[in-house]
Coordinates of C-alpha atoms and ligand atoms in Angstrom, one line a residue:
M1 CA 102.2 101.9 137.8
A2 CA 104.8 99.3 136.8
T3 CA 104.1 96.5 134.2
G4 CA 103.9 94.0 137.2
A5 CA 101.1 95.9 138.9
I6 CA 99.2 96.3 135.6
R7 CA 99.4 92.6 135.0
A8 CA 98.4 91.8 138.5
A9 CA 95.2 94.0 138.2
Q10 CA 94.4 92.5 134.8
L11 CA 94.5 89.0 136.2
E12 CA 92.4 89.9 139.0
R13 CA 89.7 91.3 136.8
L14 CA 90.0 88.3 134.4
H15 CA 89.4 85.9 137.3
A16 CA 86.1 87.4 138.3
G17 CA 84.9 88.2 134.8
V18 CA 85.6 84.8 133.3
E19 CA 83.8 83.2 136.3
S20 CA 80.6 85.1 135.4
V21 CA 80.9 84.3 131.8
L22 CA 81.3 80.6 132.5
R23 CA 78.1 80.6 134.5
S24 CA 75.7 81.7 131.7
N25 CA 77.4 82.8 128.5
R26 CA 76.6 80.1 125.8
F27 CA 79.1 81.4 123.3
Y28 CA 82.1 81.3 125.6
Q29 CA 81.1 78.4 128.0
A30 CA 82.6 75.8 125.8
R31 CA 85.8 77.8 125.0
L32 CA 86.9 79.0 128.5
H33 CA 87.9 77.5 131.8
P34 CA 88.5 79.4 135.2
V35 CA 91.5 81.7 135.1
I36 CA 93.9 81.3 138.1
T37 CA 97.2 82.1 136.2
W38 CA 98.4 83.7 133.0
N39 CA 99.0 80.1 131.6
D40 CA 95.2 79.5 132.0
F41 CA 94.4 82.6 130.0
E42 CA 97.0 81.9 127.3
R43 CA 95.4 78.5 126.6
F44 CA 92.1 80.1 125.5
P45 CA 91.5 80.0 121.7
L46 CA 91.5 83.3 119.9
T47 CA 88.0 84.8 118.9
T48 CA 87.5 85.8 115.3
K49 CA 84.9 88.3 113.9
D50 CA 83.8 85.5 111.6
E51 CA 82.8 83.2 114.6
I52 CA 80.8 86.0 116.1
M53 CA 79.1 86.8 112.8
T54 CA 78.3 83.0 112.3
D55 CA 76.9 82.9 115.8
Q56 CA 74.6 85.8 115.2
Q57 CA 73.4 84.4 112.0
A58 CA 72.7 81.0 113.6
N59 CA 71.1 82.6 116.6
P60 CA 69.4 85.8 115.5
P61 CA 69.2 88.5 116.3
F62 CA 71.8 88.9 119.0
G63 CA 73.7 85.7 119.0
T64 CA 74.8 83.7 122.2
N65 CA 77.6 85.9 123.5
L66 CA 75.4 87.2 126.3
T67 CA 76.3 86.7 129.9
F68 CA 73.1 88.1 131.5
P69 CA 69.2 87.8 130.6
L70 CA 68.3 89.9 127.5
D71 CA 66.3 92.4 129.6
T72 CA 69.4 93.4 131.4
Y73 CA 70.9 95.1 128.3
S74 CA 70.0 98.8 127.5
R75 CA 71.8 99.8 124.4
L76 CA 72.3 98.3 120.9
H77 CA 75.0 99.4 118.5
Q78 CA 76.2 97.8 115.3
T79 CA 79.4 97.9 113.3
S80 CA 79.6 100.1 110.3
G81 CA 79.8 97.2 107.9
T82 CA 82.5 99.1 105.8
S83 CA 84.3 95.9 105.0
G84 CA 81.3 94.8 102.8
S85 CA 80.0 92.4 105.3
R86 CA 76.7 92.3 107.3
P87 CA 77.0 94.5 110.5
L88 CA 77.6 92.9 113.8
R89 CA 75.1 93.7 116.5
W90 CA 76.4 94.5 120.0
L91 CA 74.5 94.9 123.2
D92 CA 75.6 96.9 126.3
T93 CA 74.4 96.8 129.9
P94 CA 74.2 100.0 131.9
Q95 CA 77.4 99.0 133.6
S96 CA 79.3 98.2 130.3
W97 CA 78.1 101.5 128.8
E98 CA 79.3 103.3 131.9
W99 CA 82.7 101.6 131.4
W100 CA 83.0 103.2 127.9
V101 CA 81.8 106.7 129.0
R102 CA 84.2 106.6 132.0
I103 CA 87.2 105.7 129.8
W104 CA 86.3 108.6 127.4
A105 CA 85.9 111.0 130.3
E106 CA 89.0 110.1 132.2
Q107 CA 91.5 108.7 129.8
I108 CA 90.7 110.0 126.3
Y109 CA 89.7 113.5 127.1
G110 CA 92.1 113.5 130.0
S111 CA 95.0 112.8 127.6
A112 CA 93.9 115.5 125.1
G113 CA 93.4 118.1 127.9
V114 CA 89.6 118.5 127.4
R115 CA 88.0 120.3 130.4
P116 CA 84.5 120.8 131.8
D117 CA 84.4 124.4 130.4
D118 CA 84.9 123.1 126.9
R119 CA 82.3 123.0 124.1
V120 CA 82.6 119.7 122.1
F121 CA 81.2 119.7 118.7
F122 CA 80.6 116.2 117.0
A123 CA 80.7 116.6 113.2
F124 CA 79.0 113.2 112.8
S125 CA 75.5 111.8 112.0
F126 CA 74.5 109.7 115.1
G127 CA 73.0 106.4 113.9
P128 CA 73.2 102.8 114.9
F129 CA 77.0 102.7 114.3
I130 CA 78.8 103.4 117.6
G131 CA 80.7 106.3 116.0
F132 CA 81.0 109.0 118.5
W133 CA 78.2 108.0 120.8
S134 CA 80.5 107.0 123.7
A135 CA 82.6 110.2 123.1
F136 CA 79.3 112.2 123.4
G137 CA 78.5 110.5 126.7
G138 CA 82.0 110.9 127.9
A139 CA 82.1 114.6 127.3
E140 CA 78.7 115.0 128.9
R141 CA 80.0 113.1 132.0
L142 CA 83.0 115.3 132.0
G143 CA 80.7 118.3 132.3
A144 CA 81.6 119.8 128.9
L145 CA 78.8 121.3 126.6
V146 CA 78.1 118.7 124.0
V147 CA 76.8 119.7 120.5
P148 CA 75.5 117.0 118.2
G149 CA 76.3 117.8 114.5
G150 CA 74.0 115.2 112.8
A151 CA 71.7 115.9 109.8
M152 CA 73.7 118.9 108.8
T153 CA 75.5 119.8 105.6
T154 CA 79.2 120.6 105.8
E155 CA 78.5 124.3 105.6
Q156 CA 75.9 124.2 108.3
R157 CA 78.4 122.3 110.6
L158 CA 81.1 124.9 110.0
R159 CA 78.6 127.7 110.7
T160 CA 77.3 126.0 113.9
M161 CA 80.8 125.2 115.1
I162 CA 81.9 128.8 114.8
E163 CA 78.7 130.6 116.0
L164 CA 78.5 128.4 119.2
R165 CA 82.3 129.0 119.7
A166 CA 83.1 125.2 120.0
T167 CA 86.5 124.6 121.4
V168 CA 86.8 120.8 120.6
L169 CA 85.9 119.0 117.3
C170 CA 85.4 115.2 117.2
S171 CA 85.2 113.7 113.6
T172 CA 87.0 111.3 111.4
P173 CA 90.4 112.7 110.2
T174 CA 89.1 112.8 106.6
Y175 CA 86.0 114.7 107.6
A176 CA 88.2 117.3 109.4
I177 CA 90.0 117.8 106.2
R178 CA 86.8 118.2 104.2
L179 CA 85.6 120.9 106.8
A180 CA 88.9 122.7 106.3
E181 CA 88.5 122.6 102.5
A182 CA 85.0 123.9 102.8
A183 CA 86.1 126.7 105.1
Q184 CA 88.8 127.7 102.7
A185 CA 86.3 127.8 99.8
A186 CA 83.9 130.0 101.8
G187 CA 86.8 132.3 102.9
I188 CA 86.6 131.3 106.6
D189 CA 89.8 131.3 108.6
L190 CA 89.4 128.3 111.0
T191 CA 92.7 129.2 112.8
A192 CA 90.8 132.3 114.1
S193 CA 88.0 130.0 115.5
D194 CA 87.8 128.8 119.1
I195 CA 88.7 125.2 118.3
R196 CA 91.8 124.3 120.2
I197 CA 91.7 120.4 120.2
T198 CA 90.5 117.9 117.6
I199 CA 90.0 114.3 118.4
H200 CA 89.7 111.7 115.6
A201 CA 88.7 108.1 115.2
G202 CA 87.6 105.6 112.6
E203 CA 90.8 105.8 110.4
P204 CA 94.5 106.0 111.3
G205 CA 94.9 109.5 109.8
A206 CA 95.5 111.4 113.0
S207 CA 98.6 109.3 113.6
V208 CA 99.9 109.8 110.1
D209 CA 102.3 112.8 110.5
A210 CA 101.4 114.7 107.3
T211 CA 97.6 114.4 107.9
R212 CA 98.0 115.5 111.5
D213 CA 100.1 118.5 110.4
L214 CA 97.5 119.4 107.8
I215 CA 94.6 119.2 110.3
E216 CA 96.6 121.2 113.0
R217 CA 97.6 123.9 110.5
S218 CA 94.0 124.2 109.2
F219 CA 92.3 124.5 112.6
G220 CA 95.2 126.0 114.5
A221 CA 94.7 123.3 117.1
R222 CA 96.2 120.2 118.7
C223 CA 95.1 116.9 117.0
F224 CA 94.6 113.6 118.9
D225 CA 94.0 110.1 117.7
H226 CA 91.7 107.5 119.3
T227 CA 91.3 103.8 118.4
G228 CA 88.4 101.6 119.3
M229 CA 85.8 99.2 117.9
T230 CA 82.1 98.7 118.3
E231 CA 82.4 95.1 119.4
L232 CA 85.5 95.7 121.6
G233 CA 85.4 99.3 123.1
P234 CA 87.8 102.1 123.5
T235 CA 91.3 100.6 123.1
G236 CA 93.8 103.6 122.8
V237 CA 94.5 107.2 122.9
S238 CA 97.4 109.3 121.6
C239 CA 99.3 111.7 123.9
H240 CA 101.3 114.9 123.7
A241 CA 104.4 112.9 122.7
R242 CA 102.5 112.6 119.3
D243 CA 104.4 109.5 118.0
G244 CA 101.8 106.9 118.6
V245 CA 98.7 105.6 120.5
H246 CA 98.9 104.2 124.0
L247 CA 97.0 101.0 124.6
I248 CA 94.6 101.3 127.5
E249 CA 96.0 98.5 129.5
S250 CA 94.0 99.3 132.7
E251 CA 90.9 98.1 130.8
F252 CA 92.2 95.6 128.3
V253 CA 94.6 92.7 128.0
F254 CA 96.6 93.2 124.8
E255 CA 98.7 90.7 122.8
V256 CA 100.3 90.5 119.3
R257 CA 99.8 87.8 116.7
D258 CA 102.9 87.6 114.7
D259 CA 103.0 86.8 110.9
A260 CA 103.6 83.1 111.7
G261 CA 100.4 82.9 113.8
A262 CA 102.1 82.8 117.3
V263 CA 100.5 85.0 119.9
H264 CA 102.8 87.0 122.3
S265 CA 102.1 89.0 125.4
L266 CA 103.5 92.6 125.2
P267 CA 107.2 92.7 125.4
E268 CA 109.2 94.2 128.4
T269 CA 111.7 95.7 125.9
G270 CA 111.9 96.2 122.3
T271 CA 109.0 96.2 119.9
I272 CA 106.7 93.6 118.4
T273 CA 104.9 93.8 115.0
G274 CA 101.8 91.9 114.0
E275 CA 98.0 91.9 114.5
L276 CA 96.6 93.4 117.8
V277 CA 94.7 90.8 119.9
A278 CA 92.5 92.3 122.8
T279 CA 90.5 91.1 125.7
N280 CA 88.2 93.7 127.3
L281 CA 88.0 93.7 131.2
G282 CA 84.9 95.9 131.7
R283 CA 82.2 94.6 129.3
W284 CA 81.4 91.3 130.8
G285 CA 77.8 91.3 129.4
S286 CA 79.1 90.8 125.8
P287 CA 82.8 90.1 126.3
L288 CA 85.5 89.5 123.8
I289 CA 88.3 87.2 124.9
R290 CA 91.5 87.2 122.9
Y291 CA 89.8 88.9 119.9
R292 CA 91.7 89.2 116.7
T293 CA 91.2 93.0 115.8
G294 CA 92.5 92.7 112.3
D295 CA 94.7 95.8 113.0
R296 CA 98.3 95.8 112.1
V297 CA 100.4 97.4 114.9
E298 CA 104.1 97.7 116.1
V299 CA 104.0 97.9 119.9
T300 CA 106.7 99.2 122.2
R301 CA 107.0 99.6 125.9
A302 CA 109.8 102.2 125.7
T303 CA 109.3 105.0 128.3
C304 CA 107.1 107.8 126.9
A305 CA 107.7 111.5 127.4
C306 CA 104.2 111.8 128.7
G307 CA 104.9 109.5 131.6
S308 CA 102.2 107.0 130.8
P309 CA 103.1 103.4 131.9
F310 CA 101.0 101.9 129.0
A311 CA 102.5 100.3 125.9
K312 CA 102.3 102.4 122.7
M313 CA 101.3 101.5 119.2
V314 CA 104.2 103.2 117.2
G315 CA 102.6 105.5 114.7
G316 CA 99.1 104.3 115.7
I317 CA 97.3 101.6 113.8
R318 CA 99.2 100.9 110.5
G319 CA 96.3 99.6 108.7
R320 CA 93.9 96.6 108.4
V321 CA 95.8 93.3 108.2
D322 CA 93.6 92.6 105.1
D323 CA 94.3 96.0 103.6
M324 CA 97.8 95.1 102.7
F325 CA 98.5 95.3 99.0
T326 CA 101.5 94.3 97.0
V327 CA 103.3 96.3 94.2
R328 CA 106.0 94.2 92.5
G329 CA 106.8 92.3 95.7
V330 CA 106.7 95.3 98.0
N331 CA 104.0 95.0 100.8
L332 CA 102.3 98.3 101.5
Y333 CA 99.4 99.7 103.6
P334 CA 97.1 102.6 102.8
S335 CA 98.5 104.7 105.6
Q336 CA 102.0 104.7 103.9
V337 CA 100.5 106.2 100.8
E338 CA 98.5 108.7 102.8
E339 CA 101.6 110.0 104.5
L340 CA 102.9 111.0 101.1
V341 CA 99.6 112.3 99.5
R342 CA 98.9 114.6 102.5
R343 CA 102.2 116.6 101.8
Y344 CA 100.4 118.0 98.7
N345 CA 97.8 120.6 99.7
A346 CA 96.3 120.4 96.2
I347 CA 95.2 116.8 96.7
G348 CA 91.9 116.4 98.5
E349 CA 90.3 113.0 98.4
F350 CA 92.3 110.1 97.3
G351 CA 91.8 106.4 96.6
I352 CA 94.0 103.3 96.0
E353 CA 92.6 101.4 93.1
I354 CA 93.6 97.7 92.9
K355 CA 92.9 95.5 89.8
Q356 CA 93.8 91.9 89.3
V357 CA 95.7 91.7 86.1
R358 CA 97.0 88.2 85.0
G359 CA 97.0 87.3 88.8
M360 CA 99.1 90.3 89.7
E361 CA 97.8 93.3 91.6
E362 CA 97.9 96.4 89.5
V363 CA 97.7 99.6 91.8
T364 CA 96.7 103.1 90.8
I365 CA 96.4 106.0 93.1
L366 CA 93.5 108.2 92.2
C367 CA 93.7 111.8 93.3
E368 CA 91.2 114.7 93.3
C369 CA 93.2 117.8 92.8
Q370 CA 92.3 121.5 93.4
G371 CA 93.7 124.2 90.9
D372 CA 95.0 123.8 87.4
D373 CA 98.2 122.0 88.0
G374 CA 96.9 118.6 88.9
E375 CA 99.0 116.7 86.4
T376 CA 102.2 118.1 87.8
T377 CA 101.1 117.3 91.4
V378 CA 100.4 113.6 90.6
S379 CA 103.6 113.1 88.7
R380 CA 105.6 114.5 91.6
L381 CA 103.5 112.2 94.0
A382 CA 104.5 109.2 91.7
A383 CA 108.1 110.2 92.1
D384 CA 107.8 110.5 95.9
L385 CA 106.2 107.1 96.2
R386 CA 109.0 105.6 94.1
L387 CA 111.7 107.1 96.3
A388 CA 110.0 106.5 99.7
L389 CA 108.4 103.2 99.2
G390 CA 110.6 101.6 96.5
A391 CA 107.6 100.9 94.3
R392 CA 106.6 102.1 90.9
I393 CA 102.9 103.1 91.3
E394 CA 100.8 104.9 88.7
C395 CA 99.1 108.1 90.0
R396 CA 96.1 109.5 88.1
Q397 CA 94.1 112.7 88.5
V398 CA 90.3 112.2 88.6
P399 CA 87.5 114.7 88.6
L400 CA 86.7 116.6 91.8
G401 CA 83.8 114.8 93.6
S402 CA 84.3 111.5 91.7
L403 CA 85.7 109.4 94.7
P404 CA 83.4 108.0 97.3
R405 CA 82.8 110.1 100.4
S406 CA 81.8 109.1 103.8
E407 CA 81.7 110.7 107.2
L408 CA 82.3 107.4 108.9
K409 CA 85.4 105.7 107.6
S410 CA 86.9 106.6 104.2
R411 CA 87.4 103.5 102.0
R412 CA 90.9 104.1 100.7
L413 CA 91.1 100.7 98.9
I414 CA 89.0 100.4 95.8
R415 CA 89.2 96.8 94.6
A416 CA 88.1 96.7 90.9
Ligands
ZN501 ZN1 102.7 109.1 125.8

């Protein structure tokens, strides 16, 4: 499928979808007009999370971004609210849920090589957050055996995974590392387990080389990254080339907003860096048109060894646009720190503490270290950071178990 064919298929779906939105969706009626050409599409304003949030507060509980009568919708999910804000509520119709599940079954599990005879374990507490709900539905649709791992301790999850001979693990990357640590402490060799594939979402870790290597070594498995958002849907999947995450262009229109605020369609050649902007093409009941994801990406259309025609986010999502921090004039993202931290087996959880001191950001990397030699480890890490990132950053050992833990998304940035 060449780029021209991808674009033609996108335009056709936009044409029909926007037409239905214009008929009855109060949120978008005033912002959109019929789409005949790409010029029509590119004149649409961008949509921000703040606008959707404000709309939901003014029109509780679901807001006005609804194309169909309320009784058409069959599922409610909400965002995890990790950015400290109120969660967004999001409704799906049976058709839009089927769209999510199909993308998981065909594209995400397809790319990772998950088969109907696999047993997929979800190390995740299923709640209102979308989390791995769509992954669960997708695996079921594929014909795999699905095992929910909610309401269990880490030790119970390990035992269940091994006893049931699970072959695929779905979790956040940080939680996979926690499972590996717990296995090591209990004298369990996970490389001897049946797990052959791990799929991760929620944080960029599985696209950070050192983190992916650590997970692969711990489980003796191949590790894949997946990107998606509650309000948007499943946007990307990594492939066997292992150097990034493909954008699922059969189901979304992707654009990039550069640092000067200009929005560009994806380039035919070369790469483009900025904030990912996405429009979903299969969720017309509560669509997002030109939505600012807040994710910082570098996108290329260079040919990939896996043969996918879809553009690729080099190195996955680099971080949240608003997670950038500055050390003596050097702009950094948490994933750059993670890449160096994960080279040290002794470091488990870590956090990036940011304090405002006389109008300047003062940054300290907090590390929980195993073993007796934590001080040496953190001073070597500080030297690595200085060499690799050109920034002098203080690194400090903190007691085991003192950093915040989550099975959703780890909060690397601690703003004090
Ligand atoms: Zn590829």
